[in-house]
mmCIF file of C-alpha atoms in Angstrom:
data_model
loop_
_atom_site.group_PDB
_atom_site.id
_atom_site.type_symbol
_atom_site.label_atom_id
_atom_site.label_comp_id
_atom_site.label_asym_id
_atom_site.label_seq_id
_atom_site.Cartn_x
_atom_site.Cartn_y
_atom_site.Cartn_z
ATOM 1 C CA MET A 452 106.336 137.485 -111.042
ATOM 2 C CA LYS A 453 106.150 138.205 -107.324
ATOM 3 C CA PRO A 454 103.508 136.456 -105.168
ATOM 4 C CA ARG A 455 100.386 138.539 -104.585
ATOM 5 C CA LEU A 456 99.715 139.453 -100.958
ATOM 6 C CA GLY A 457 96.571 140.917 -99.411
ATOM 7 C CA ILE A 458 96.217 142.227 -95.849
ATOM 8 C CA PHE A 459 92.585 142.512 -94.795
ATOM 9 C CA SER A 460 90.626 143.596 -91.724
ATOM 10 C CA LEU A 461 87.267 142.547 -90.289
ATOM 11 C CA THR A 462 85.904 143.799 -86.942
ATOM 12 C CA GLY A 463 88.760 144.825 -84.667
ATOM 13 C CA CYS A 464 91.004 147.693 -83.669
ATOM 14 C CA GLY A 465 93.391 147.412 -86.625
ATOM 15 C CA GLY A 466 96.358 146.961 -84.306
ATOM 16 C CA ASP A 467 97.786 143.997 -86.184
ATOM 17 C CA GLN A 468 97.934 145.893 -89.460
ATOM 18 C CA LEU A 469 99.529 148.760 -87.550
ATOM 19 C CA GLN A 470 102.120 146.347 -86.195
ATOM 20 C CA ILE A 471 103.056 145.425 -89.769
ATOM 21 C CA LEU A 472 103.499 149.118 -90.560
ATOM 22 C CA ASN A 473 105.689 149.379 -87.454
ATOM 23 C CA MET A 474 108.071 146.859 -89.000
ATOM 24 C CA GLU A 475 109.610 149.817 -90.885
ATOM 25 C CA ASP A 476 112.897 148.495 -92.341
ATOM 26 C CA GLU A 477 111.575 144.935 -92.478
ATOM 27 C CA LEU A 478 108.549 146.224 -94.375
ATOM 28 C CA LEU A 479 110.847 147.149 -97.253
ATOM 29 C CA GLN A 480 111.887 143.508 -97.442
ATOM 30 C CA LEU A 481 108.234 142.507 -97.537
ATOM 31 C CA LEU A 482 107.558 144.973 -100.345
ATOM 32 C CA SER A 483 110.512 143.706 -102.341
ATOM 33 C CA ASN A 484 109.321 140.095 -102.216
ATOM 34 C CA PHE A 485 105.544 140.464 -102.543
ATOM 35 C CA ASP A 486 103.163 142.395 -104.722
ATOM 36 C CA ILE A 487 100.847 143.880 -102.091
ATOM 37 C CA VAL A 488 97.487 144.223 -103.811
ATOM 38 C CA ASP A 489 95.360 145.211 -100.783
ATOM 39 C CA PHE A 490 96.433 146.735 -97.455
ATOM 40 C CA GLN A 491 93.777 148.989 -95.938
ATOM 41 C CA GLU A 492 95.990 150.742 -93.378
ATOM 42 C CA GLY A 493 99.009 151.039 -95.629
ATOM 43 C CA SER A 494 97.784 151.817 -99.129
ATOM 44 C CA SER A 495 94.810 152.945 -101.192
ATOM 45 C CA ARG A 496 95.575 150.229 -103.737
ATOM 46 C CA LYS A 497 92.863 147.596 -104.085
ATOM 47 C CA GLU A 498 93.091 145.000 -106.837
ATOM 48 C CA GLU A 499 90.702 142.198 -107.658
ATOM 49 C CA GLY A 500 91.769 138.740 -108.736
ATOM 50 C CA PRO A 501 93.523 135.779 -107.105
ATOM 51 C CA ILE A 502 95.818 136.183 -104.098
ATOM 52 C CA ASP A 503 98.681 133.904 -103.148
ATOM 53 C CA VAL A 504 98.714 134.832 -99.453
ATOM 54 C CA ALA A 505 96.017 136.644 -97.470
ATOM 55 C CA PHE A 506 96.458 137.939 -93.925
ATOM 56 C CA VAL A 507 93.102 138.570 -92.229
ATOM 57 C CA GLU A 508 92.729 140.301 -88.852
ATOM 58 C CA GLY A 509 89.599 140.836 -86.768
ATOM 59 C CA THR A 510 86.581 138.764 -85.804
ATOM 60 C CA VAL A 511 83.520 137.894 -87.809
ATOM 61 C CA SER A 512 81.050 140.165 -85.997
ATOM 62 C CA THR A 513 78.652 141.184 -88.789
ATOM 63 C CA SER A 514 77.073 139.626 -91.861
ATOM 64 C CA ARG A 515 79.251 141.951 -93.902
ATOM 65 C CA ASP A 516 82.353 140.516 -92.209
ATOM 66 C CA LEU A 517 81.275 136.987 -93.076
ATOM 67 C CA LYS A 518 80.608 137.842 -96.712
ATOM 68 C CA HIS A 519 83.967 139.608 -96.988
ATOM 69 C CA LEU A 520 85.805 136.699 -95.360
ATOM 70 C CA LYS A 521 84.288 134.141 -97.710
ATOM 71 C CA GLU A 522 85.230 136.286 -100.693
ATOM 72 C CA ILE A 523 88.827 136.506 -99.445
ATOM 73 C CA ARG A 524 88.898 132.740 -98.914
ATOM 74 C CA GLU A 525 87.734 132.095 -102.476
ATOM 75 C CA ARG A 526 90.502 134.330 -103.844
ATOM 76 C CA SER A 527 93.357 133.031 -101.690
ATOM 77 C CA LYS A 528 95.677 130.053 -101.948
ATOM 78 C CA ILE A 529 96.861 130.505 -98.360
ATOM 79 C CA LEU A 530 94.858 132.344 -95.711
ATOM 80 C CA ILE A 531 96.490 133.308 -92.424
ATOM 81 C CA ALA A 532 94.529 134.454 -89.366
ATOM 82 C CA LEU A 533 96.396 137.502 -88.072
ATOM 83 C CA GLY A 534 96.131 138.365 -84.398
ATOM 84 C CA ASN A 535 94.073 137.146 -81.488
ATOM 85 C CA CYS A 536 90.733 138.443 -82.756
ATOM 86 C CA ALA A 537 91.118 136.307 -85.864
ATOM 87 C CA THR A 538 92.469 133.255 -84.036
ATOM 88 C CA ASP A 539 90.412 133.166 -80.821
ATOM 89 C CA GLY A 540 87.699 135.826 -80.851
ATOM 90 C CA CYS A 541 89.403 138.114 -78.322
ATOM 91 C CA ILE A 542 87.548 140.720 -76.275
ATOM 92 C CA GLN A 543 84.455 141.080 -78.455
ATOM 93 C CA ALA A 544 83.680 137.366 -78.034
ATOM 94 C CA MET A 545 83.911 137.348 -74.225
ATOM 95 C CA ARG A 546 80.147 137.343 -73.700
ATOM 96 C CA ASN A 547 79.024 135.001 -76.455
ATOM 97 C CA ASP A 548 77.417 132.672 -73.912
ATOM 98 C CA GLU A 549 75.169 135.361 -72.428
ATOM 99 C CA GLY A 550 72.245 135.138 -74.807
ATOM 100 C CA ASP A 551 71.181 136.659 -78.095
ATOM 101 C CA VAL A 552 73.314 139.511 -79.349
ATOM 102 C CA ARG A 553 70.166 141.538 -80.168
ATOM 103 C CA GLU A 554 69.058 141.440 -76.554
ATOM 104 C CA ARG A 555 72.462 142.657 -75.431
ATOM 105 C CA LEU A 556 72.397 145.507 -77.955
ATOM 106 C CA LYS A 557 68.983 146.513 -76.639
ATOM 107 C CA GLU A 558 70.269 146.404 -73.058
ATOM 108 C CA VAL A 559 73.237 148.637 -73.914
ATOM 109 C CA TYR A 560 71.598 151.109 -76.308
ATOM 110 C CA GLY A 561 68.018 150.986 -75.026
ATOM 111 C CA VAL A 562 66.326 150.962 -78.418
ATOM 112 C CA GLU A 563 64.325 148.431 -80.408
ATOM 113 C CA GLU A 564 65.573 149.516 -83.830
ATOM 114 C CA ASP A 565 68.107 147.329 -85.571
ATOM 115 C CA PHE A 566 70.914 149.832 -86.075
ATOM 116 C CA PHE A 567 73.656 147.229 -86.084
ATOM 117 C CA ASP A 568 74.324 144.388 -88.479
ATOM 118 C CA ALA A 569 75.628 142.388 -85.538
ATOM 119 C CA ARG A 570 76.122 138.695 -84.868
ATOM 120 C CA LEU A 571 78.051 136.742 -82.241
ATOM 121 C CA SER A 572 81.741 137.547 -82.685
ATOM 122 C CA LYS A 573 83.718 134.485 -83.732
ATOM 123 C CA PRO A 574 87.224 133.685 -85.006
ATOM 124 C CA LEU A 575 87.854 132.916 -88.662
ATOM 125 C CA ASN A 576 88.116 129.149 -88.331
ATOM 126 C CA GLU A 577 84.489 128.967 -87.210
ATOM 127 C CA TYR A 578 83.510 129.712 -90.810
ATOM 128 C CA ILE A 579 86.367 128.886 -93.179
ATOM 129 C CA GLU A 580 89.523 126.826 -93.497
ATOM 130 C CA VAL A 581 92.602 128.651 -92.207
ATOM 131 C CA GLU A 582 96.037 127.412 -93.227
ATOM 132 C CA TYR A 583 97.952 129.136 -90.443
ATOM 133 C CA GLU A 584 97.456 131.363 -87.419
ATOM 134 C CA ILE A 585 99.690 134.119 -86.033
ATOM 135 C CA PRO A 586 98.393 134.886 -82.520
ATOM 136 C CA GLY A 587 98.903 137.939 -80.345
ATOM 137 C CA CYS A 588 97.307 141.241 -79.411
ATOM 138 C CA PRO A 589 99.013 142.656 -81.274
ATOM 139 C CA VAL A 590 101.073 140.128 -83.233
ATOM 140 C CA GLU A 591 104.829 139.894 -82.773
ATOM 141 C CA LYS A 592 106.661 141.594 -85.631
ATOM 142 C CA ASP A 593 109.319 138.879 -85.737
ATOM 143 C CA GLU A 594 106.671 136.187 -86.031
ATOM 144 C CA VAL A 595 105.055 137.932 -88.996
ATOM 145 C CA LEU A 596 108.407 138.349 -90.719
ATOM 146 C CA ASN A 597 109.449 134.755 -90.025
ATOM 147 C CA GLY A 598 106.099 133.547 -91.299
ATOM 148 C CA VAL A 599 106.446 135.480 -94.526
ATOM 149 C CA THR A 600 110.008 134.201 -94.978
ATOM 150 C CA SER A 601 108.844 130.601 -94.529
ATOM 151 C CA LEU A 602 106.116 131.076 -97.117
ATOM 152 C CA LEU A 603 108.600 132.524 -99.606
ATOM 153 C CA ASN A 604 110.707 129.390 -99.134
ATOM 154 C CA GLY A 605 107.705 127.177 -99.791
ATOM 155 C CA ASP A 606 107.249 126.115 -96.169
ATOM 156 C CA MET A 607 104.544 126.675 -93.598
ATOM 157 C CA PRO A 608 105.767 128.654 -90.560
ATOM 158 C CA PRO A 609 106.488 126.723 -87.338
ATOM 159 C CA ARG A 610 103.790 126.640 -84.667
ATOM 160 C CA TYR A 611 104.174 127.296 -80.968
ATOM 161 C CA THR A 612 102.790 124.226 -79.220
ATOM 162 C CA TYR A 613 104.000 124.987 -75.700
ATOM 163 C CA PRO A 614 103.041 127.593 -73.056
ATOM 164 C CA VAL A 615 104.671 130.833 -71.974
ATOM 165 C CA CYS A 616 105.975 129.041 -68.867
ATOM 166 C CA VAL A 617 108.506 127.218 -71.051
ATOM 167 C CA GLU A 618 109.956 130.535 -72.219
ATOM 168 C CA CYS A 619 110.158 131.717 -68.603
ATOM 169 C CA LYS A 620 112.184 128.616 -67.727
ATOM 170 C CA LEU A 621 114.458 129.020 -70.751
ATOM 171 C CA ASN A 622 115.128 132.648 -69.799
ATOM 172 C CA GLU A 623 115.482 131.768 -66.099
ATOM 173 C CA TYR A 624 112.789 134.237 -65.065
ATOM 174 C CA PRO A 625 111.361 133.833 -61.547
ATOM 175 C CA CYS A 626 107.764 132.603 -61.498
ATOM 176 C CA VAL A 627 105.453 135.546 -60.792
ATOM 177 C CA ILE A 628 102.763 133.152 -59.556
ATOM 178 C CA THR A 629 104.854 131.639 -56.785
ATOM 179 C CA GLU A 630 107.048 134.668 -56.092
ATOM 180 C CA LYS A 631 104.470 137.487 -56.315
ATOM 181 C CA ASN A 632 101.097 135.727 -56.104
ATOM 182 C CA LEU A 633 100.091 137.276 -59.457
ATOM 183 C CA PRO A 634 97.273 135.766 -61.595
ATOM 184 C CA CYS A 635 99.583 134.748 -64.433
ATOM 185 C CA MET A 636 98.107 132.997 -67.483
ATOM 186 C CA GLY A 637 101.488 131.623 -68.543
ATOM 187 C CA PRO A 638 100.670 127.944 -67.865
ATOM 188 C CA VAL A 639 97.802 127.887 -70.392
ATOM 189 C CA VAL A 640 98.801 130.520 -72.970
ATOM 190 C CA LYS A 641 100.704 130.011 -76.210
ATOM 191 C CA ALA A 642 104.397 130.946 -76.191
ATOM 192 C CA GLY A 643 106.129 133.093 -78.790
ATOM 193 C CA CYS A 644 106.377 136.415 -76.963
ATOM 194 C CA LYS A 645 109.675 135.507 -75.236
ATOM 195 C CA ALA A 646 107.773 135.766 -71.926
ATOM 196 C CA ARG A 647 108.020 139.539 -72.138
ATOM 197 C CA CYS A 648 105.651 140.365 -69.273
ATOM 198 C CA PRO A 649 106.943 137.852 -66.686
ATOM 199 C CA GLY A 650 110.455 138.948 -67.645
ATOM 200 C CA LEU A 651 109.495 142.417 -66.404
ATOM 201 C CA GLY A 652 107.964 141.048 -63.217
ATOM 202 C CA LEU A 653 104.391 141.271 -64.547
ATOM 203 C CA ASP A 654 101.793 138.549 -64.963
ATOM 204 C CA CYS A 655 100.985 137.189 -68.416
ATOM 205 C CA ILE A 656 97.484 138.366 -69.359
ATOM 206 C CA GLY A 657 97.058 135.783 -72.110
ATOM 207 C CA CYS A 658 97.224 137.938 -75.230
ATOM 208 C CA ARG A 659 98.396 135.057 -77.449
ATOM 209 C CA GLY A 660 95.463 132.778 -76.686
ATOM 210 C CA PRO A 661 95.376 129.186 -75.426
ATOM 211 C CA VAL A 662 97.910 126.480 -76.255
ATOM 212 C CA ASP A 663 95.710 124.752 -78.825
ATOM 213 C CA GLU A 664 94.086 121.693 -77.205
ATOM 214 C CA GLN A 665 96.687 121.255 -74.469
ATOM 215 C CA SER A 666 95.760 123.985 -71.991
ATOM 216 C CA ASN A 667 95.020 122.559 -68.546
ATOM 217 C CA TYR A 668 92.357 125.015 -67.434
ATOM 218 C CA ALA A 669 91.224 122.904 -64.499
ATOM 219 C CA SER A 670 94.686 123.099 -62.956
ATOM 220 C CA GLU A 671 95.024 126.838 -63.697
ATOM 221 C CA ILE A 672 91.640 127.612 -62.137
ATOM 222 C CA LYS A 673 92.410 125.478 -59.068
ATOM 223 C CA MET A 674 95.764 127.196 -58.602
ATOM 224 C CA LEU A 675 94.318 130.711 -58.904
ATOM 225 C CA LYS A 676 91.564 129.882 -56.414
ATOM 226 C CA GLU A 677 94.195 128.703 -53.965
ATOM 227 C CA LYS A 678 95.886 132.087 -54.453
ATOM 228 C CA GLY A 679 92.671 133.822 -53.374
ATOM 229 C CA TYR A 680 91.109 134.821 -56.707
ATOM 230 C CA ASP A 681 87.349 134.330 -57.091
ATOM 231 C CA ASP A 682 85.449 132.576 -59.887
ATOM 232 C CA GLU A 683 84.313 135.715 -61.709
ATOM 233 C CA PHE A 684 87.813 137.176 -61.825
ATOM 234 C CA ILE A 685 89.341 133.919 -63.051
ATOM 235 C CA ILE A 686 86.786 133.293 -65.799
ATOM 236 C CA ASN A 687 86.976 136.878 -67.060
ATOM 237 C CA ARG A 688 90.750 136.732 -66.963
ATOM 238 C CA LEU A 689 90.852 133.560 -69.034
ATOM 239 C CA ARG A 690 88.369 134.914 -71.551
ATOM 240 C CA ILE A 691 89.826 138.355 -72.259
ATOM 241 C CA PHE A 692 91.824 137.136 -75.225
ATOM 242 C CA SER A 693 90.180 133.740 -75.674
ATOM 243 C CA GLY A 694 86.561 134.669 -76.158
ATOM 244 C CA LYS A 695 85.717 131.493 -78.043
ATOM 245 C CA LEU A 696 86.226 129.484 -74.841
ATOM 246 C CA GLU A 697 82.550 129.510 -73.960
ATOM 247 C CA THR A 698 82.436 126.629 -71.483
ATOM 248 C CA LEU A 699 85.214 127.429 -69.049
ATOM 249 C CA GLU A 700 82.841 127.071 -66.117
ATOM 250 C CA ASP A 701 82.796 123.350 -66.855
ATOM 251 C CA GLU A 702 86.458 123.192 -65.860
ATOM 252 C CA ASP A 703 85.626 124.185 -62.304
#
């Protein structure tokens, strides 16, 4: 019997599920090795019962999200956070430190009524145990495929514990911070993208989230200030894909 796989979505754009669909030929390999029992963007099939592996994308941004996530956790042997929303909160968590979410909804929509079942957007590991995380906005197709292959072999996928800068050095790319004065996030952002943006002469915008507990934000902030970037720009830049980092000002 093939392992049962579920691919689920909470609040987010759905781009990580779309990236799995974009795997095309590799998707056939996935289908041949797993029994996909739930995949909102790829199939109308929805089966109840236990799941061997669950991929979950999106943030917990509503009470409904939280209920759904806990149900998935109860059904799953292995739960993998898929994409930056699920791992770090991403864009919708950028303003979590700016007061009650209800007040912000009122400010935006100008009404007192509670139209939205909203709560502060948070990544999955704020509420449940997560066995593994695949970062990115969207995720890298190769990383998803390699992760699935590792699971089929009874192993947990390898983790990237070093920053994008390492991949720049390995590929002998010129540093866009020193060469072009660009606000690159490479020193504090998780590798795994093959330094795609710096390789094209662009600055890393941080779409894979921080390097676990090792990111030296104080040094990054100091360096960007020396390059002429102001506090607001730097903090917003760091938070775009790492919304759960709610105390970055303390690094200043």
